[in-house]
Amino acid sequence: MDAAPIGIFDSGLGGLTVARSVMDKLPNERIIYIGDTANTPYGPKPIALVRELALNVMDEMATRGVKMIVIACNTASAAVLRDARERYEVDAGIPVIEVIQPAARRAVAATSNRRIGVIGTEATVLSRAYLDAFAAVPDLTVIQQACPRFVDFVEAGVTTGQQLYDVATQYLRPLKEADIDTLVLGCTHYPLLTGVISHVMDEQVTLVSSAESTANDVYAKLVDADSLRSDSAGAPEHEFYGTGPVDEFGMLARRFLGPVVGKVQHVEV
Ligand code: DGL
């Protein structure tokens, strides 16, 4: 089991930000990454459909013998976490890690003025998953804002430029006006846009990405379960898959994550 890979998935490129952190913290671990690019974006879809799509991807990972599933997507985490815990963790003994709780924890630790902004997809905002995650924390004001077009920019490989800047200025205006000091990047695609987001929001605002705290959870869970891949097992070989056409996805994945991506293969789920 220790030598088995960790399964990480997202609707497309965003989950690579989580994969990056997992590789940094756990360089011995093997990763199987699936981008559900045939169905991207998840954000505008009804929660029930996102749930079905995410379960298809996770079933594929379970079939491939992963030792842990990381839902590296806020939209899917909001839609499917409870079902996934039952189906994989309880019934199959495969632990499931998600991205919303880790980001919320980190934001609470970061804020000084107790005013936190959350940006995410329409589905994540509508699900109120972040509001639930913050509910038990006293004296907190949370302002949510959906930024649906951000995912389209990232999936097209556009992370700078005037058009993106204009869209970001429009989306982020209510958050600037709300005097937040901490902004949760509640979509795993958004860390790829931190240049423009940080510029528009002002550098005084702390940007919280789920990637690093999620990787901490992955680390902690593998240590607790005593299932780290051993140092002597040799350099890990990662596998990257897309459910849609793989050429452009592979090119952009290499641009965002580097040559470690290698060849991206097509998978039907
Ligand atoms: N990266 C995903 C998230 O964290 C999904 C983006 C999308 O497909 O709309 O929400």
GROMACS .gro file of C-alpha atoms and ligand atoms in nm:
model
  279
    1MET     CA    1   0.000   0.000   0.000
    2ASP     CA    2   0.281   0.245   0.087
    3ALA     CA    3   0.416   0.235  -0.266
    4ALA     CA    4   0.071   0.302  -0.416
    5PRO     CA    5   0.014   0.646  -0.571
    6ILE     CA    6  -0.189   0.937  -0.435
    7GLY     CA    7  -0.481   1.025  -0.663
    8ILE     CA    8  -0.535   1.397  -0.719
    9PHE     CA    9  -0.805   1.539  -0.944
   10ASP     CA   10  -0.973   1.856  -1.062
   11SER     CA   11  -1.189   1.964  -1.354
   12GLY     CA   12  -0.871   2.071  -1.534
   13LEU     CA   13  -0.547   2.253  -1.458
   14GLY     CA   14  -0.632   2.403  -1.117
   15GLY     CA   15  -0.558   2.093  -0.912
   16LEU     CA   16  -0.198   2.111  -1.032
   17THR     CA   17  -0.151   2.387  -0.772
   18VAL     CA   18  -0.232   2.127  -0.507
   19ALA     CA   19  -0.019   1.861  -0.680
   20ARG     CA   20   0.274   2.108  -0.675
   21SER     CA   21   0.247   2.150  -0.296
   22VAL     CA   22   0.213   1.776  -0.241
   23MET     CA   23   0.527   1.715  -0.451
   24ASP     CA   24   0.715   1.983  -0.257
   25LYS     CA   25   0.622   1.843   0.083
   26LEU     CA   26   0.629   1.473  -0.008
   27PRO     CA   27   0.889   1.430  -0.283
   28ASN     CA   28   0.892   1.050  -0.252
   29GLU     CA   29   0.523   1.009  -0.325
   30ARG     CA   30   0.387   0.895  -0.661
   31ILE     CA   31   0.095   1.093  -0.798
   32ILE     CA   32  -0.179   1.005  -1.042
   33TYR     CA   33  -0.340   1.328  -1.161
   34ILE     CA   34  -0.666   1.337  -1.355
   35GLY     CA   35  -0.800   1.657  -1.511
   36ASP     CA   36  -1.163   1.605  -1.606
   37THR     CA   37  -1.113   1.828  -1.906
   38ALA     CA   38  -1.399   1.672  -2.103
   39ASN     CA   39  -1.631   1.826  -1.844
   40THR     CA   40  -1.453   2.148  -1.747
   41PRO     CA   41  -1.565   2.388  -1.608
   42TYR     CA   42  -1.749   2.238  -1.309
   43GLY     CA   43  -1.837   2.578  -1.162
   44PRO     CA   44  -2.146   2.667  -1.370
   45LYS     CA   45  -2.291   2.312  -1.349
   46PRO     CA   46  -2.562   2.198  -1.104
   47ILE     CA   47  -2.422   2.044  -0.785
   48ALA     CA   48  -2.585   1.705  -0.863
   49LEU     CA   49  -2.403   1.686  -1.197
   50VAL     CA   50  -2.067   1.786  -1.046
   51ARG     CA   51  -2.121   1.514  -0.787
   52GLU     CA   52  -2.178   1.252  -1.059
   53LEU     CA   53  -1.875   1.366  -1.264
   54ALA     CA   54  -1.646   1.372  -0.960
   55LEU     CA   55  -1.757   1.023  -0.851
   56ASN     CA   56  -1.673   0.891  -1.201
   57VAL     CA   57  -1.320   1.030  -1.172
   58MET     CA   58  -1.274   0.899  -0.817
   59ASP     CA   59  -1.403   0.553  -0.916
   60GLU     CA   60  -1.135   0.547  -1.185
   61MET     CA   61  -0.870   0.637  -0.929
   62ALA     CA   62  -0.992   0.373  -0.686
   63THR     CA   63  -0.972   0.116  -0.969
   64ARG     CA   64  -0.612   0.221  -1.030
   65GLY     CA   65  -0.527   0.138  -0.669
   66VAL     CA   66  -0.457   0.481  -0.518
   67LYS     CA   67  -0.386   0.489  -0.143
   68MET     CA   68  -0.551   0.830  -0.097
   69ILE     CA   69  -0.783   1.057  -0.296
   70VAL     CA   70  -0.730   1.434  -0.296
   71ILE     CA   71  -1.027   1.632  -0.424
   72ALA     CA   72  -0.815   1.923  -0.553
   73CYS     CA   73  -1.122   2.121  -0.652
   74ASN     CA   74  -1.339   2.340  -0.431
   75THR     CA   75  -1.647   2.290  -0.646
   76ALA     CA   76  -1.620   1.911  -0.627
   77SER     CA   77  -1.534   1.927  -0.255
   78ALA     CA   78  -1.852   2.127  -0.194
   79ALA     CA   79  -2.058   1.887  -0.408
   80VAL     CA   80  -1.938   1.541  -0.316
   81LEU     CA   81  -1.729   1.527   0.002
   82ARG     CA   82  -1.977   1.340   0.222
   83ASP     CA   83  -2.056   1.080  -0.046
   84ALA     CA   84  -1.686   1.037  -0.120
   85ARG     CA   85  -1.603   0.979   0.246
   86GLU     CA   86  -1.865   0.704   0.264
   87ARG     CA   87  -1.784   0.542  -0.071
   88TYR     CA   88  -1.402   0.541  -0.052
   89GLU     CA   89  -1.293   0.607   0.307
   90VAL     CA   90  -1.552   0.398   0.492
   91ASP     CA   91  -1.632   0.131   0.231
   92ALA     CA   92  -1.290   0.093   0.061
   93GLY     CA   93  -1.040   0.219   0.322
   94ILE     CA   94  -0.908   0.496   0.090
   95PRO     CA   95  -0.880   0.826   0.284
   96VAL     CA   96  -1.025   1.134   0.114
   97ILE     CA   97  -0.877   1.483   0.152
   98GLU     CA   98  -1.052   1.797   0.033
   99VAL     CA   99  -0.958   2.165  -0.004
  100ILE     CA  100  -1.222   2.376   0.173
  101GLN     CA  101  -1.151   2.307   0.543
  102PRO     CA  102  -0.774   2.354   0.505
  103ALA     CA  103  -0.822   2.693   0.333
  104ALA     CA  104  -1.077   2.808   0.590
  105ARG     CA  105  -0.845   2.713   0.878
  106ARG     CA  106  -0.559   2.901   0.722
  107ALA     CA  107  -0.771   3.212   0.660
  108VAL     CA  108  -0.885   3.222   1.023
  109ALA     CA  109  -0.522   3.203   1.133
  110ALA     CA  110  -0.425   3.482   0.892
  111THR     CA  111  -0.689   3.749   0.951
  112SER     CA  112  -0.633   4.035   1.194
  113ASN     CA  113  -0.945   4.244   1.131
  114ARG     CA  114  -1.177   3.937   1.120
  115ARG     CA  115  -1.300   4.031   0.772
  116ILE     CA  116  -1.242   3.753   0.518
  117GLY     CA  117  -1.330   3.744   0.150
  118VAL     CA  118  -1.389   3.422  -0.043
  119ILE     CA  119  -1.376   3.399  -0.422
  120GLY     CA  120  -1.483   3.084  -0.601
  121THR     CA  121  -1.694   2.935  -0.875
  122GLU     CA  122  -2.069   2.992  -0.888
  123ALA     CA  123  -2.134   2.639  -0.758
  124THR     CA  124  -1.895   2.682  -0.463
  125VAL     CA  125  -2.046   3.017  -0.367
  126LEU     CA  126  -2.403   2.887  -0.401
  127SER     CA  127  -2.324   2.575  -0.197
  128ARG     CA  128  -2.227   2.802   0.097
  129ALA     CA  129  -1.958   2.546   0.183
  130TYR     CA  130  -1.716   2.818   0.298
  131LEU     CA  131  -1.985   2.990   0.507
  132ASP     CA  132  -2.045   2.654   0.676
  133ALA     CA  133  -1.672   2.604   0.728
  134PHE     CA  134  -1.647   2.944   0.901
  135ALA     CA  135  -1.977   2.913   1.091
  136ALA     CA  136  -1.828   2.800   1.421
  137VAL     CA  137  -1.574   3.086   1.433
  138PRO     CA  138  -1.704   3.382   1.638
  139ASP     CA  139  -1.689   3.748   1.530
  140LEU     CA  140  -1.605   3.682   1.167
  141THR     CA  141  -1.747   3.867   0.867
  142VAL     CA  142  -1.725   3.664   0.545
  143ILE     CA  143  -1.797   3.813   0.202
  144GLN     CA  144  -1.829   3.576  -0.095
  145GLN     CA  145  -1.791   3.658  -0.463
  146ALA     CA  146  -1.821   3.425  -0.762
  147CYS     CA  147  -1.559   3.482  -1.033
  148PRO     CA  148  -1.675   3.240  -1.305
  149ARG     CA  149  -1.461   3.369  -1.591
  150PHE     CA  150  -1.132   3.320  -1.405
  151VAL     CA  151  -1.139   2.945  -1.477
  152ASP     CA  152  -1.189   3.007  -1.850
  153PHE     CA  153  -0.883   3.234  -1.857
  154VAL     CA  154  -0.665   2.973  -1.683
  155GLU     CA  155  -0.787   2.685  -1.898
  156ALA     CA  156  -0.698   2.897  -2.203
  157GLY     CA  157  -0.349   2.958  -2.060
  158VAL     CA  158  -0.416   3.330  -2.007
  159THR     CA  159  -0.280   3.452  -1.671
  160THR     CA  160  -0.194   3.815  -1.758
  161GLY     CA  161  -0.322   4.089  -1.992
  162GLN     CA  162  -0.568   4.375  -2.002
  163GLN     CA  163  -0.884   4.171  -2.049
  164LEU     CA  164  -0.811   3.959  -1.742
  165TYR     CA  165  -0.719   4.271  -1.545
  166ASP     CA  166  -1.052   4.436  -1.632
  167VAL     CA  167  -1.251   4.129  -1.533
  168ALA     CA  168  -1.056   4.097  -1.208
  169THR     CA  169  -1.113   4.463  -1.123
  170GLN     CA  170  -1.486   4.418  -1.170
  171TYR     CA  171  -1.511   4.092  -0.970
  172LEU     CA  172  -1.293   4.210  -0.684
  173ARG     CA  173  -1.443   4.558  -0.636
  174PRO     CA  174  -1.703   4.449  -0.373
  175LEU     CA  175  -1.426   4.275  -0.176
  176LYS     CA  176  -1.202   4.580  -0.185
  177GLU     CA  177  -1.492   4.793  -0.066
  178ALA     CA  178  -1.563   4.549   0.217
  179ASP     CA  179  -1.222   4.617   0.376
  180ILE     CA  180  -1.116   4.252   0.402
  181ASP     CA  181  -0.759   4.175   0.509
  182THR     CA  182  -0.760   3.811   0.393
  183LEU     CA  183  -0.885   3.661   0.067
  184VAL     CA  184  -0.943   3.289   0.022
  185LEU     CA  185  -0.869   3.171  -0.331
  186GLY     CA  186  -1.160   2.928  -0.311
  187CYS     CA  187  -1.092   2.767  -0.647
  188THR     CA  188  -0.773   2.576  -0.717
  189HIS     CA  189  -0.734   2.753  -1.051
  190TYR     CA  190  -0.698   3.093  -0.883
  191PRO     CA  191  -0.343   3.057  -0.743
  192LEU     CA  192  -0.235   3.069  -1.108
  193LEU     CA  193  -0.381   3.422  -1.116
  194THR     CA  194  -0.218   3.558  -0.798
  195GLY     CA  195  -0.026   3.819  -0.998
  196VAL     CA  196  -0.339   4.001  -1.110
  197ILE     CA  197  -0.545   3.925  -0.797
  198SER     CA  198  -0.278   4.055  -0.562
  199HIS     CA  199  -0.224   4.362  -0.780
  200VAL     CA  200  -0.595   4.449  -0.786
  201MET     CA  201  -0.655   4.373  -0.417
  202ASP     CA  202  -0.338   4.542  -0.289
  203GLU     CA  203  -0.046   4.356  -0.139
  204GLN     CA  204  -0.169   4.427   0.214
  205VAL     CA  205  -0.441   4.165   0.164
  206THR     CA  206  -0.322   3.813   0.245
  207LEU     CA  207  -0.411   3.562  -0.027
  208VAL     CA  208  -0.487   3.216   0.107
  209SER     CA  209  -0.463   2.925  -0.132
  210SER     CA  210  -0.586   2.580  -0.037
  211ALA     CA  211  -0.283   2.416  -0.195
  212GLU     CA  212  -0.035   2.437   0.089
  213SER     CA  213  -0.270   2.357   0.379
  214THR     CA  214  -0.423   2.072   0.180
  215ALA     CA  215  -0.076   1.928   0.124
  216ASN     CA  216  -0.022   1.953   0.502
  217ASP     CA  217  -0.336   1.745   0.552
  218VAL     CA  218  -0.208   1.488   0.299
  219TYR     CA  219   0.121   1.471   0.488
  220ALA     CA  220  -0.047   1.434   0.828
  221LYS     CA  221  -0.286   1.165   0.710
  222LEU     CA  222  -0.012   0.955   0.549
  223VAL     CA  223   0.204   0.982   0.862
  224ASP     CA  224  -0.088   0.886   1.089
  225ALA     CA  225  -0.168   0.587   0.868
  226ASP     CA  226   0.200   0.495   0.850
  227SER     CA  227   0.173   0.476   0.472
  228LEU     CA  228   0.446   0.706   0.341
  229ARG     CA  229   0.632   0.569   0.038
  230SER     CA  230   0.981   0.473   0.153
  231ASP     CA  231   1.297   0.669   0.070
  232SER     CA  232   1.452   0.359  -0.080
  233ALA     CA  233   1.170   0.307  -0.334
  234GLY     CA  234   1.347   0.525  -0.595
  235ALA     CA  235   1.236   0.842  -0.768
  236PRO     CA  236   0.858   0.847  -0.808
  237GLU     CA  237   0.706   0.833  -1.155
  238HIS     CA  238   0.395   1.046  -1.177
  239GLU     CA  239   0.111   0.990  -1.421
  240PHE     CA  240  -0.104   1.265  -1.571
  241TYR     CA  241  -0.435   1.209  -1.747
  242GLY     CA  242  -0.702   1.419  -1.912
  243THR     CA  243  -1.054   1.303  -1.995
  244GLY     CA  244  -1.062   1.531  -2.301
  245PRO     CA  245  -0.803   1.605  -2.573
  246VAL     CA  246  -0.458   1.593  -2.416
  247ASP     CA  247  -0.224   1.794  -2.639
  248GLU     CA  248  -0.310   2.146  -2.522
  249PHE     CA  249  -0.382   2.026  -2.169
  250GLY     CA  250  -0.036   1.866  -2.156
  251MET     CA  251   0.132   2.178  -2.292
  252LEU     CA  252  -0.035   2.404  -2.034
  253ALA     CA  253   0.020   2.154  -1.752
  254ARG     CA  254   0.392   2.154  -1.833
  255ARG     CA  255   0.391   2.533  -1.841
  256PHE     CA  256   0.229   2.556  -1.496
  257LEU     CA  257   0.395   2.258  -1.326
  258GLY     CA  258   0.714   2.209  -1.525
  259PRO     CA  259   0.874   1.916  -1.705
  260VAL     CA  260   0.772   1.676  -1.426
  261VAL     CA  261   0.440   1.646  -1.613
  262GLY     CA  262   0.594   1.459  -1.907
  263LYS     CA  263   0.338   1.292  -2.132
  264VAL     CA  264  -0.031   1.341  -2.058
  265GLN     CA  265  -0.249   1.044  -2.150
  266HIS     CA  266  -0.616   1.029  -2.234
  267VAL     CA  267  -0.848   0.842  -1.998
  268GLU     CA  268  -1.221   0.768  -2.027
  269VAL     CA  269  -1.404   0.774  -1.695
  270DGL     N1  270  -1.065   2.423  -0.980
  270DGL     C1  271  -1.200   2.403  -0.944
  270DGL     C2  272  -1.235   2.460  -0.811
  270DGL     O1  273  -1.150   2.460  -0.725
  270DGL     C3  274  -1.307   2.401  -1.048
  270DGL     C4  275  -1.314   2.509  -1.147
  270DGL     C5  276  -1.421   2.479  -1.251
  270DGL     O2  277  -1.413   2.376  -1.314
  270DGL     O3  278  -1.515   2.561  -1.264
  270DGL     O4  279  -1.345   2.498  -0.784
   0.00000   0.00000   0.00000
